[in-house]
C-alpha positions as a printed Julia matrix, in Angstrom:
152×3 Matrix{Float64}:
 194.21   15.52  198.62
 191.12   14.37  197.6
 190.2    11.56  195.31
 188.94   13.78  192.54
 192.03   15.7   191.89
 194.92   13.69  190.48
 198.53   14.28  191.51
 200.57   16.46  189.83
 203.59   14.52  187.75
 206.42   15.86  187.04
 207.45   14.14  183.99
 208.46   15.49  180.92
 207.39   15.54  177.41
 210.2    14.96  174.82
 209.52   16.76  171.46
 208.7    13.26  169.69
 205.87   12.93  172.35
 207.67   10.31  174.71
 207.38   11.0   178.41
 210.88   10.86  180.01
 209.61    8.24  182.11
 209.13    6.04  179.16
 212.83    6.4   178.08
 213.88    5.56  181.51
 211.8     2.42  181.5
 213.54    1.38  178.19
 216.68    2.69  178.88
 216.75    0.13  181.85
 214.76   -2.64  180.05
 218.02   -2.3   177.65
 220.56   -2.07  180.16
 219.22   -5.4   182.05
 218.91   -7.02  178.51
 222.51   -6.38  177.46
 223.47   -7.37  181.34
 221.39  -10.88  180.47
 224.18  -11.12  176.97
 226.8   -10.67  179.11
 226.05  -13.14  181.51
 225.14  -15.7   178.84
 228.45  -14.87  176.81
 230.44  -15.31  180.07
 229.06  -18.58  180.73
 229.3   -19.73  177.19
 232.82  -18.59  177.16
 233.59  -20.25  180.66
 232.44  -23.43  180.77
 231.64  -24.6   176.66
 234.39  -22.72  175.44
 237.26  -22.16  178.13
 236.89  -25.58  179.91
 237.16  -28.41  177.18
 240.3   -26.79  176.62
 241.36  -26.17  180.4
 240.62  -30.02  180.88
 242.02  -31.41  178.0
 238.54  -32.59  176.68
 240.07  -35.12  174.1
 237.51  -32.88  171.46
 240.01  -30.11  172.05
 243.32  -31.94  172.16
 242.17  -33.11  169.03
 241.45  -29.76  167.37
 244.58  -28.4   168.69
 246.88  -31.25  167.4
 244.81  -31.28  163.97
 246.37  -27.17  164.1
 249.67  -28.12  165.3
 249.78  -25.81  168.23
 249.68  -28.19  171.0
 248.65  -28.24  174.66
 250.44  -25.18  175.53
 248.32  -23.19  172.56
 245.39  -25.28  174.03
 245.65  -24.15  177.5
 246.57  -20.35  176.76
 243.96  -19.77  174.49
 241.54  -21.39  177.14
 242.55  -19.01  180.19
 242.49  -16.08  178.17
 238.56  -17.01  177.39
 237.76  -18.03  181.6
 239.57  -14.7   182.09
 237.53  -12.87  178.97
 234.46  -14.34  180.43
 234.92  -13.5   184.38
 236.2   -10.01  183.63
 232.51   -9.33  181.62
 230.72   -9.46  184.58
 233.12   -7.14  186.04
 231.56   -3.3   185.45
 235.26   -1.67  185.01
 236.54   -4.34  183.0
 233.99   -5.81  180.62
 234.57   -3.36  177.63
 237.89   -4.07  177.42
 237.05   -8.0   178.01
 234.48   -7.55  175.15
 237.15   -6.13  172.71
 239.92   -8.92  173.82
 237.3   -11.96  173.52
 236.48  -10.29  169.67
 239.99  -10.66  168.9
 240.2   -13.91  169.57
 237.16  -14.61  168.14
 238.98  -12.89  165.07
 241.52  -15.6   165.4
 239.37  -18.32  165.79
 237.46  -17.16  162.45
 241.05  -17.43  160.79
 241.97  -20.53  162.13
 238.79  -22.24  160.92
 238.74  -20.95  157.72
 242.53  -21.91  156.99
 242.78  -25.14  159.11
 239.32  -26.28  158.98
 238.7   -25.73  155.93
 235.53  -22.99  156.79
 233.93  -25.58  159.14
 232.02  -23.34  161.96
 233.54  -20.08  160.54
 230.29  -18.49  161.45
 230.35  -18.94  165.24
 233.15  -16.76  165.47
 231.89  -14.07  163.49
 228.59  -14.17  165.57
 229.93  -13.65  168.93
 231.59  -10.73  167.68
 228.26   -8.87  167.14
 226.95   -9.02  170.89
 231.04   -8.63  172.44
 230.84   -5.55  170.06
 227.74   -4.11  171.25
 228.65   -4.84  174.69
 232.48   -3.19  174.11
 230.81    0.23  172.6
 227.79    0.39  175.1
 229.98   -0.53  178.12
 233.04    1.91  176.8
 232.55    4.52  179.84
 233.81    2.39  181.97
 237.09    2.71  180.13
 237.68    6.17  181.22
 237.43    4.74  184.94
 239.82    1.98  184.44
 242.22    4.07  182.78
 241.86    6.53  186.16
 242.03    3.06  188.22
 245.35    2.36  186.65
 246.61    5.77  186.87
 246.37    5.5   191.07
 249.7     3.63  190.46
């Protein structure tokens, strides 16, 4: 070929002008952003959420006692968010870890607003907004656990 002539692409245009190579590039800019949430959620709800309570941090003894559930609350509560937060980085399971970590975080928001008297209501409500963006954009991966579970 010579250097004059340019190579053919094969791209396409979409009615709104965009090349289709464009919405590839964002499609995976977005896909490696909400991949960067997830990791940052997982290690927010492993280690400054999940592990106070896992190691009795005296922080979360205290909060627990304050509610009158106890260690056994404390500790429950605090492998369900290691699990939550392992099983997001996990491609089959992270919609359906997204939509179990939002309903705690639903309890959490009720707990502080009745025991706490509203004190850090809103960090509940917050981390719902990226688990549910993660649980609807991730949700394909439900049909293959549910075909994963049906091997049984």
């Amino acid at each position: 070929m010579s250097e004059t002539t340019a190579p053919v692409s094969s791209t396409t245009t979409t009615p709104a002008g965009v090349t289709a190579d464009a919405l590839t590039g964002r499609a995976r800019g977005a896909r490696v952003a909400l991949r960067g949430v997830q990791v940052l959620l997982a290690l927010f709800y492993g280690i400054a959420s999940a592990l106070p309570k896992l190691i009795a941090h005296p922080t979360a003894v205290e909060s627990f006692d304050r509610i009158g559930w106890g260690s056994g609350a404390m500790y429950t509560i605090g492998a369900l968010e290691l699990a939550g937060a392992i099983a997001l980085l996990i491609p089959v399971l992270q919609s359906v870890a997204a939509i179990a970590l939002s309903a705690l975080m639903v309890g959490a928001f009720i707990v502080q607003v009745t025991a706490f008297d509203g004190q850090n209501a809103a960090t509940p409500l917050i981390l719902i907004a990226p688990l549910a963006l993660i649980a609807w954009t991730r949700r394909a991966h439900n049909r293959e656990l549910l075909r994963l579970l049906g091997r049984r």
